[in-house]
mmCIF file of C-alpha atoms in Angstrom:
data_model
loop_
_atom_site.group_PDB
_atom_site.id
_atom_site.type_symbol
_atom_site.label_atom_id
_atom_site.label_comp_id
_atom_site.label_asym_id
_atom_site.label_seq_id
_atom_site.Cartn_x
_atom_site.Cartn_y
_atom_site.Cartn_z
ATOM 1 C CA MET A 13 74.438 -72.876 5.453
ATOM 2 C CA THR A 14 72.774 -70.345 7.745
ATOM 3 C CA VAL A 15 76.150 -69.204 9.036
ATOM 4 C CA ALA A 16 77.437 -68.776 5.497
ATOM 5 C CA LEU A 17 74.367 -66.727 4.549
ATOM 6 C CA VAL A 18 74.796 -64.416 7.558
ATOM 7 C CA ALA A 19 78.452 -63.934 6.726
ATOM 8 C CA LEU A 20 77.586 -63.106 3.135
ATOM 9 C CA VAL A 21 74.968 -60.556 4.170
ATOM 10 C CA GLY A 22 77.430 -59.006 6.606
ATOM 11 C CA CYS A 23 80.079 -58.604 3.923
ATOM 12 C CA SER A 24 77.557 -57.080 1.534
ATOM 13 C CA SER A 25 76.480 -54.529 4.122
ATOM 14 C CA GLU A 26 80.016 -53.538 5.005
ATOM 15 C CA SER A 27 81.033 -53.035 1.380
ATOM 16 C CA GLU A 28 77.958 -51.120 0.281
ATOM 17 C CA SER A 29 79.026 -47.895 -1.385
ATOM 18 C CA ILE A 30 77.263 -44.581 -0.974
ATOM 19 C CA PHE A 31 78.142 -43.995 -4.641
ATOM 20 C CA ALA A 32 76.011 -46.945 -5.781
ATOM 21 C CA GLY A 33 72.654 -45.140 -5.664
ATOM 22 C CA LYS A 34 71.425 -41.566 -5.595
ATOM 23 C CA VAL A 35 73.971 -39.274 -3.952
ATOM 24 C CA ASN A 36 72.546 -36.244 -2.152
ATOM 25 C CA VAL A 37 75.114 -33.476 -1.750
ATOM 26 C CA GLY A 38 74.709 -30.577 0.667
ATOM 27 C CA VAL A 39 76.009 -27.284 -0.718
ATOM 28 C CA LYS A 40 75.564 -23.645 0.182
ATOM 29 C CA GLY A 41 72.933 -21.578 -1.572
ATOM 30 C CA ASP A 42 73.940 -18.128 -0.357
ATOM 31 C CA GLN A 43 77.670 -17.743 -1.075
ATOM 32 C CA PRO A 44 78.470 -16.300 -4.525
ATOM 33 C CA GLY A 45 81.801 -17.577 -5.776
ATOM 34 C CA THR A 46 81.863 -20.748 -3.698
ATOM 35 C CA SER A 47 78.256 -21.970 -3.940
ATOM 36 C CA PHE A 48 75.115 -20.038 -4.831
ATOM 37 C CA LEU A 49 71.570 -20.943 -5.873
ATOM 38 C CA TYR A 50 70.685 -18.836 -8.900
ATOM 39 C CA ARG A 51 67.229 -17.861 -10.109
ATOM 40 C CA ASP A 52 67.327 -20.559 -12.772
ATOM 41 C CA GLY A 53 67.368 -23.133 -9.961
ATOM 42 C CA ASP A 54 70.993 -24.125 -10.573
ATOM 43 C CA PHE A 55 73.725 -24.222 -7.926
ATOM 44 C CA ARG A 56 77.005 -22.805 -9.245
ATOM 45 C CA GLY A 57 80.367 -21.957 -7.733
ATOM 46 C CA PHE A 58 83.843 -23.298 -7.032
ATOM 47 C CA ASP A 59 82.689 -25.811 -4.395
ATOM 48 C CA VAL A 60 79.927 -27.071 -6.676
ATOM 49 C CA THR A 61 82.278 -27.565 -9.626
ATOM 50 C CA VAL A 62 84.883 -29.387 -7.526
ATOM 51 C CA VAL A 63 82.447 -31.826 -5.905
ATOM 52 C CA LYS A 64 80.653 -32.574 -9.193
ATOM 53 C CA ASP A 65 83.974 -33.158 -10.963
ATOM 54 C CA VAL A 66 85.431 -35.534 -8.374
ATOM 55 C CA LEU A 67 82.152 -37.424 -7.929
ATOM 56 C CA ASN A 68 81.957 -37.855 -11.680
ATOM 57 C CA ASP A 69 85.446 -39.379 -11.552
ATOM 58 C CA VAL A 70 84.197 -42.092 -9.161
ATOM 59 C CA GLY A 71 81.164 -42.792 -11.332
ATOM 60 C CA VAL A 72 78.509 -40.458 -9.895
ATOM 61 C CA GLU A 73 77.293 -38.547 -12.940
ATOM 62 C CA LYS A 74 74.279 -36.679 -11.559
ATOM 63 C CA PRO A 75 74.495 -35.921 -7.824
ATOM 64 C CA LEU A 76 71.419 -34.277 -6.309
ATOM 65 C CA LEU A 77 72.398 -30.881 -4.926
ATOM 66 C CA ARG A 78 70.593 -29.511 -1.870
ATOM 67 C CA GLY A 79 71.025 -26.138 -0.183
ATOM 68 C CA ILE A 80 72.226 -26.377 3.404
ATOM 69 C CA LEU A 81 73.017 -23.890 6.170
ATOM 70 C CA SER A 82 76.349 -24.007 8.003
ATOM 71 C CA ARG A 83 74.684 -24.975 11.281
ATOM 72 C CA ASP A 84 72.883 -27.924 9.606
ATOM 73 C CA ARG A 85 75.847 -29.585 7.869
ATOM 74 C CA VAL A 86 76.705 -32.089 10.618
ATOM 75 C CA PRO A 87 73.090 -33.042 11.490
ATOM 76 C CA ALA A 88 72.254 -33.515 7.816
ATOM 77 C CA LEU A 89 75.090 -36.023 7.432
ATOM 78 C CA GLN A 90 74.440 -37.808 10.722
ATOM 79 C CA ASP A 91 70.695 -38.088 10.056
ATOM 80 C CA GLY A 92 71.195 -39.339 6.495
ATOM 81 C CA ASP A 93 69.532 -36.368 4.804
ATOM 82 C CA VAL A 94 72.612 -36.085 2.574
ATOM 83 C CA GLU A 95 75.496 -38.461 1.879
ATOM 84 C CA ILE A 96 78.076 -35.777 1.058
ATOM 85 C CA VAL A 97 78.625 -32.175 2.133
ATOM 86 C CA ALA A 98 80.805 -29.792 0.098
ATOM 87 C CA SER A 99 80.047 -26.351 1.466
ATOM 88 C CA THR A 100 83.209 -24.495 2.529
ATOM 89 C CA PHE A 101 83.267 -27.069 5.354
ATOM 90 C CA SER A 102 86.481 -26.710 7.373
ATOM 91 C CA ILE A 103 88.320 -29.858 8.427
ATOM 92 C CA THR A 104 88.709 -29.751 12.227
ATOM 93 C CA PRO A 105 89.806 -32.320 14.840
ATOM 94 C CA ASN A 106 86.394 -32.171 16.548
ATOM 95 C CA ARG A 107 84.561 -32.977 13.335
ATOM 96 C CA MET A 108 86.954 -35.858 12.582
ATOM 97 C CA LYS A 109 86.510 -37.631 15.931
ATOM 98 C CA PRO A 110 85.058 -41.132 15.599
ATOM 99 C CA GLN A 111 82.030 -40.593 17.841
ATOM 100 C CA PRO A 112 79.944 -37.416 18.007
ATOM 101 C CA LYS A 113 78.965 -36.231 21.452
ATOM 102 C CA ALA A 114 75.354 -35.216 22.073
ATOM 103 C CA GLY A 115 74.894 -32.086 19.995
ATOM 104 C CA GLY A 116 78.566 -32.285 18.982
ATOM 105 C CA GLU A 117 80.361 -32.359 15.657
ATOM 106 C CA GLY A 118 82.231 -35.693 15.520
ATOM 107 C CA GLY A 119 81.729 -38.750 13.381
ATOM 108 C CA LEU A 120 82.767 -37.405 9.984
ATOM 109 C CA ASP A 121 85.372 -38.366 7.412
ATOM 110 C CA PHE A 122 86.798 -35.683 5.144
ATOM 111 C CA VAL A 123 88.373 -35.814 1.718
ATOM 112 C CA GLY A 124 90.659 -32.867 1.346
ATOM 113 C CA PRO A 125 91.498 -30.166 1.655
ATOM 114 C CA TYR A 126 90.433 -29.075 -1.790
ATOM 115 C CA ALA A 127 91.132 -25.436 -0.840
ATOM 116 C CA SER A 128 92.765 -23.482 1.971
ATOM 117 C CA THR A 129 92.037 -19.961 3.195
ATOM 118 C CA HIS A 130 92.520 -17.668 6.179
ATOM 119 C CA GLN A 131 89.648 -15.782 7.721
ATOM 120 C CA GLY A 132 89.287 -12.095 6.957
ATOM 121 C CA MET A 133 87.034 -9.052 6.924
ATOM 122 C CA LEU A 134 84.593 -7.698 4.351
ATOM 123 C CA VAL A 135 83.676 -4.006 4.557
ATOM 124 C CA ARG A 136 81.890 -1.436 2.442
ATOM 125 C CA GLU A 137 84.070 -0.218 -0.433
ATOM 126 C CA GLU A 138 83.701 3.373 0.747
ATOM 127 C CA ASP A 139 85.236 2.408 4.115
ATOM 128 C CA ILE A 140 88.126 0.276 2.870
ATOM 129 C CA GLY A 141 90.743 2.940 3.701
ATOM 130 C CA LYS A 142 89.819 2.824 7.404
ATOM 131 C CA TYR A 143 90.937 -0.764 7.933
ATOM 132 C CA LYS A 144 94.360 -2.336 7.643
ATOM 133 C CA LYS A 145 94.844 -4.465 10.780
ATOM 134 C CA ILE A 146 92.626 -6.418 13.143
ATOM 135 C CA GLU A 147 92.856 -3.772 15.881
ATOM 136 C CA ASP A 148 91.053 -1.342 13.575
ATOM 137 C CA PHE A 149 87.893 -3.381 14.250
ATOM 138 C CA ASN A 150 88.017 -2.961 18.029
ATOM 139 C CA LYS A 151 84.724 -1.503 19.306
ATOM 140 C CA LYS A 152 83.198 -2.111 15.876
ATOM 141 C CA ILE A 153 80.251 -4.437 15.198
ATOM 142 C CA VAL A 154 81.279 -7.427 13.085
ATOM 143 C CA CYS A 155 78.751 -9.963 11.813
ATOM 144 C CA VAL A 156 79.367 -13.723 11.653
ATOM 145 C CA TRP A 157 76.857 -16.517 11.116
ATOM 146 C CA GLU A 158 75.985 -19.653 13.021
ATOM 147 C CA GLY A 159 77.922 -22.884 12.675
ATOM 148 C CA THR A 160 81.118 -21.363 11.263
ATOM 149 C CA THR A 161 84.716 -21.400 12.458
ATOM 150 C CA SER A 162 84.613 -17.597 12.270
ATOM 151 C CA GLU A 163 81.901 -17.552 14.922
ATOM 152 C CA ASP A 164 84.135 -19.637 17.184
ATOM 153 C CA LEU A 165 87.314 -17.630 16.494
ATOM 154 C CA LEU A 166 85.874 -14.191 17.202
ATOM 155 C CA ALA A 167 84.412 -15.532 20.454
ATOM 156 C CA THR A 168 87.923 -16.198 21.842
ATOM 157 C CA PRO A 169 89.603 -13.749 24.279
ATOM 158 C CA ALA A 170 92.066 -12.577 21.619
ATOM 159 C CA TYR A 171 89.201 -10.753 19.868
ATOM 160 C CA GLU A 172 87.156 -9.679 22.880
ATOM 161 C CA ASP A 173 87.346 -6.000 21.890
ATOM 162 C CA ILE A 174 85.407 -6.690 18.705
ATOM 163 C CA LYS A 175 81.630 -6.476 19.079
ATOM 164 C CA ARG A 176 80.551 -9.737 17.501
ATOM 165 C CA ILE A 177 76.972 -10.284 16.362
ATOM 166 C CA THR A 178 75.786 -13.698 15.136
ATOM 167 C CA ALA A 179 73.255 -14.061 12.329
ATOM 168 C CA ALA A 180 71.451 -17.183 11.157
ATOM 169 C CA ASN A 181 73.088 -17.166 7.730
ATOM 170 C CA ALA A 182 75.384 -15.321 5.351
ATOM 171 C CA ASP A 183 72.550 -13.457 3.650
ATOM 172 C CA GLU A 184 71.591 -11.686 6.885
ATOM 173 C CA CYS A 185 75.192 -10.554 7.437
ATOM 174 C CA ILE A 186 75.615 -9.245 3.889
ATOM 175 C CA LYS A 187 72.300 -7.366 3.911
ATOM 176 C CA GLY A 188 73.190 -5.794 7.267
ATOM 177 C CA LEU A 189 76.607 -4.730 6.008
ATOM 178 C CA LYS A 190 75.180 -3.103 2.892
ATOM 179 C CA ASN A 191 72.557 -1.337 5.028
ATOM 180 C CA GLY A 192 75.202 0.038 7.408
ATOM 181 C CA ASP A 193 74.133 -2.064 10.405
ATOM 182 C CA PHE A 194 77.643 -3.519 10.842
ATOM 183 C CA ALA A 195 81.168 -2.311 10.189
ATOM 184 C CA ALA A 196 82.204 -5.639 8.695
ATOM 185 C CA VAL A 197 81.415 -9.266 8.006
ATOM 186 C CA SER A 198 83.973 -11.876 9.007
ATOM 187 C CA THR A 199 84.422 -15.344 7.574
ATOM 188 C CA ASP A 200 86.842 -17.165 5.280
ATOM 189 C CA ARG A 201 88.562 -14.922 2.762
ATOM 190 C CA LEU A 202 87.553 -17.082 -0.217
ATOM 191 C CA ILE A 203 83.914 -16.654 0.746
ATOM 192 C CA LEU A 204 84.409 -12.915 1.211
ATOM 193 C CA TYR A 205 86.070 -12.561 -2.195
ATOM 194 C CA GLY A 206 83.058 -14.267 -3.717
ATOM 195 C CA PHE A 207 80.746 -11.698 -2.130
ATOM 196 C CA ALA A 208 83.000 -8.821 -3.219
ATOM 197 C CA LYS A 209 82.922 -10.078 -6.808
ATOM 198 C CA GLU A 210 79.121 -10.261 -6.713
ATOM 199 C CA TYR A 211 78.637 -6.921 -4.940
ATOM 200 C CA PRO A 212 81.088 -4.207 -6.115
ATOM 201 C CA GLU A 213 80.035 -1.951 -3.227
ATOM 202 C CA LEU A 214 81.801 -4.365 -0.859
ATOM 203 C CA ALA A 215 85.538 -5.078 -0.550
ATOM 204 C CA VAL A 216 87.849 -7.498 1.253
ATOM 205 C CA VAL A 217 90.535 -5.983 3.506
ATOM 206 C CA LYS A 218 93.313 -7.262 1.276
ATOM 207 C CA ASP A 219 96.256 -7.933 3.585
ATOM 208 C CA LEU A 220 94.307 -8.907 6.714
ATOM 209 C CA LYS A 221 94.534 -12.632 7.483
ATOM 210 C CA ILE A 222 93.037 -13.797 10.782
ATOM 211 C CA GLY A 223 93.948 -16.999 12.617
ATOM 212 C CA GLN A 224 95.178 -20.215 11.061
ATOM 213 C CA PRO A 225 94.127 -21.287 7.559
ATOM 214 C CA ASN A 226 90.803 -23.076 7.206
ATOM 215 C CA LYS A 227 91.065 -26.150 5.026
ATOM 216 C CA TYR A 228 87.916 -27.167 3.156
ATOM 217 C CA GLY A 229 87.001 -30.823 2.872
ATOM 218 C CA ILE A 230 84.311 -32.937 1.255
ATOM 219 C CA ALA A 231 82.569 -34.588 4.216
ATOM 220 C CA MET A 232 80.766 -37.877 4.684
ATOM 221 C CA LYS A 233 79.555 -39.829 7.699
ATOM 222 C CA LYS A 234 82.089 -42.316 9.035
ATOM 223 C CA GLY A 235 81.551 -45.932 8.028
ATOM 224 C CA HIS A 236 82.393 -45.468 4.333
ATOM 225 C CA ARG A 237 86.177 -45.449 4.473
ATOM 226 C CA GLU A 238 86.652 -47.185 1.102
ATOM 227 C CA ASP A 239 84.449 -44.580 -0.597
ATOM 228 C CA CYS A 240 86.480 -41.932 1.174
ATOM 229 C CA LYS A 241 89.751 -43.379 -0.092
ATOM 230 C CA ASP A 242 88.424 -43.634 -3.645
ATOM 231 C CA LEU A 243 87.430 -39.970 -3.540
ATOM 232 C CA LYS A 244 90.842 -39.049 -2.117
ATOM 233 C CA LYS A 245 92.594 -40.680 -5.073
ATOM 234 C CA VAL A 246 90.648 -38.668 -7.605
ATOM 235 C CA LEU A 247 91.020 -35.431 -5.619
ATOM 236 C CA LEU A 248 94.817 -35.851 -5.532
ATOM 237 C CA LYS A 249 94.844 -36.122 -9.306
ATOM 238 C CA TYR A 250 92.342 -33.292 -9.698
ATOM 239 C CA VAL A 251 94.300 -30.801 -7.578
ATOM 240 C CA ARG A 252 97.524 -31.574 -9.454
ATOM 241 C CA GLY A 253 95.876 -31.078 -12.844
ATOM 242 C CA ASP A 254 94.412 -28.140 -14.748
ATOM 243 C CA ARG A 255 90.753 -28.589 -13.823
ATOM 244 C CA TRP A 256 91.179 -27.312 -10.258
ATOM 245 C CA GLY A 257 92.681 -24.028 -11.476
ATOM 246 C CA ARG A 258 90.018 -23.569 -14.144
ATOM 247 C CA ALA A 259 87.257 -24.092 -11.581
ATOM 248 C CA PHE A 260 88.889 -21.581 -9.239
ATOM 249 C CA ASP A 261 89.432 -18.894 -11.878
ATOM 250 C CA GLU A 262 85.841 -19.135 -13.095
ATOM 251 C CA TYR A 263 84.414 -18.073 -9.756
ATOM 252 C CA LEU A 264 87.168 -16.544 -7.585
ATOM 253 C CA PRO A 265 90.059 -14.044 -8.006
ATOM 254 C CA SER A 266 93.024 -15.659 -9.742
ATOM 255 C CA GLU A 267 95.463 -13.608 -7.628
ATOM 256 C CA VAL A 268 94.659 -15.759 -4.596
ATOM 257 C CA ARG A 269 94.554 -19.042 -6.517
ATOM 258 C CA GLU A 270 97.962 -20.473 -5.654
ATOM 259 C CA GLU A 271 97.802 -19.547 -1.967
ATOM 260 C CA SER A 272 94.489 -21.415 -1.875
ATOM 261 C CA ARG A 273 95.645 -24.577 -3.656
ATOM 262 C CA PRO A 274 96.298 -27.471 -1.224
ATOM 263 C CA THR A 275 99.360 -29.680 -1.451
ATOM 264 C CA PRO A 276 99.179 -33.454 -2.008
ATOM 265 C CA SER A 277 100.756 -34.016 1.426
ATOM 266 C CA GLU A 278 97.946 -32.025 3.074
ATOM 267 C CA ILE A 279 95.372 -34.199 1.328
ATOM 268 C CA GLU A 280 97.182 -37.386 2.368
ATOM 269 C CA GLN A 281 97.421 -36.283 6.008
ATOM 270 C CA GLN A 282 93.824 -35.090 6.461
ATOM 271 C CA SER A 283 91.722 -37.382 4.290
ATOM 272 C CA CYS A 284 89.877 -40.421 5.665
ATOM 273 C CA VAL A 285 91.396 -40.285 9.167
ATOM 274 C CA ASP A 286 90.134 -39.867 12.732
ATOM 275 C CA LYS A 287 92.575 -37.096 13.575
ATOM 276 C CA PRO A 288 94.870 -34.837 11.499
ATOM 277 C CA GLY A 289 97.805 -36.885 10.271
ATOM 278 C CA GLY A 290 96.443 -39.989 12.021
ATOM 279 C CA PRO A 291 95.281 -43.406 10.850
#
């Protein structure tokens, strides 16, 4: 009888869903277009709409949204401060590894991508004619912020001629750009287009695409693979349908919509696995 009780408790623990209770979701609060905290206290943006829609489809009607910095996304998930992160969070092999190293990024499952974008450059509108290619930023000061793939990319030898400066968050970079402290801000193009839409004095260098595409995923701590698979099913349907496009067009430029839409095969290969395309 004791053995049976232990087995029953074990099964209950293993099958416990993070969708059964309150679901805390980490989102950005400083990225217009993708996720922004407005003065009315509401988070709005493409990321916010997507994660609320797909969570609703698995039965989570009122997730609790919390603002989170890029550098805090992994610790917040690992420490249990949030159950889900949907904050322009790029799916990477390091983040997908089963076990995080000390201070590292592993131990996460992703559902996605729900969007794909290259990195780019945001400059002042008055300077847009000066920049067409990446070499035009050599010897220029370019701002990135902590905990982003852009910070890592511009630190590689291929971009050593660019004077990179790292800020704590997006807001610091944007304020510095508007004040003339930097020549540009670099991060994912979707994020930059959101800033350009919010601030007409800023503009994205249209044809400049840096590095490989970043693919955004909805992240959770490993150990909830069934929840992950349930969310994957609804995301596959969501991306194929009309709601994804409507969410995109509400907050981001429609001219980059189709290049940003992920394919079902990408979602199948990168969702709920320990390495890209792996089991």
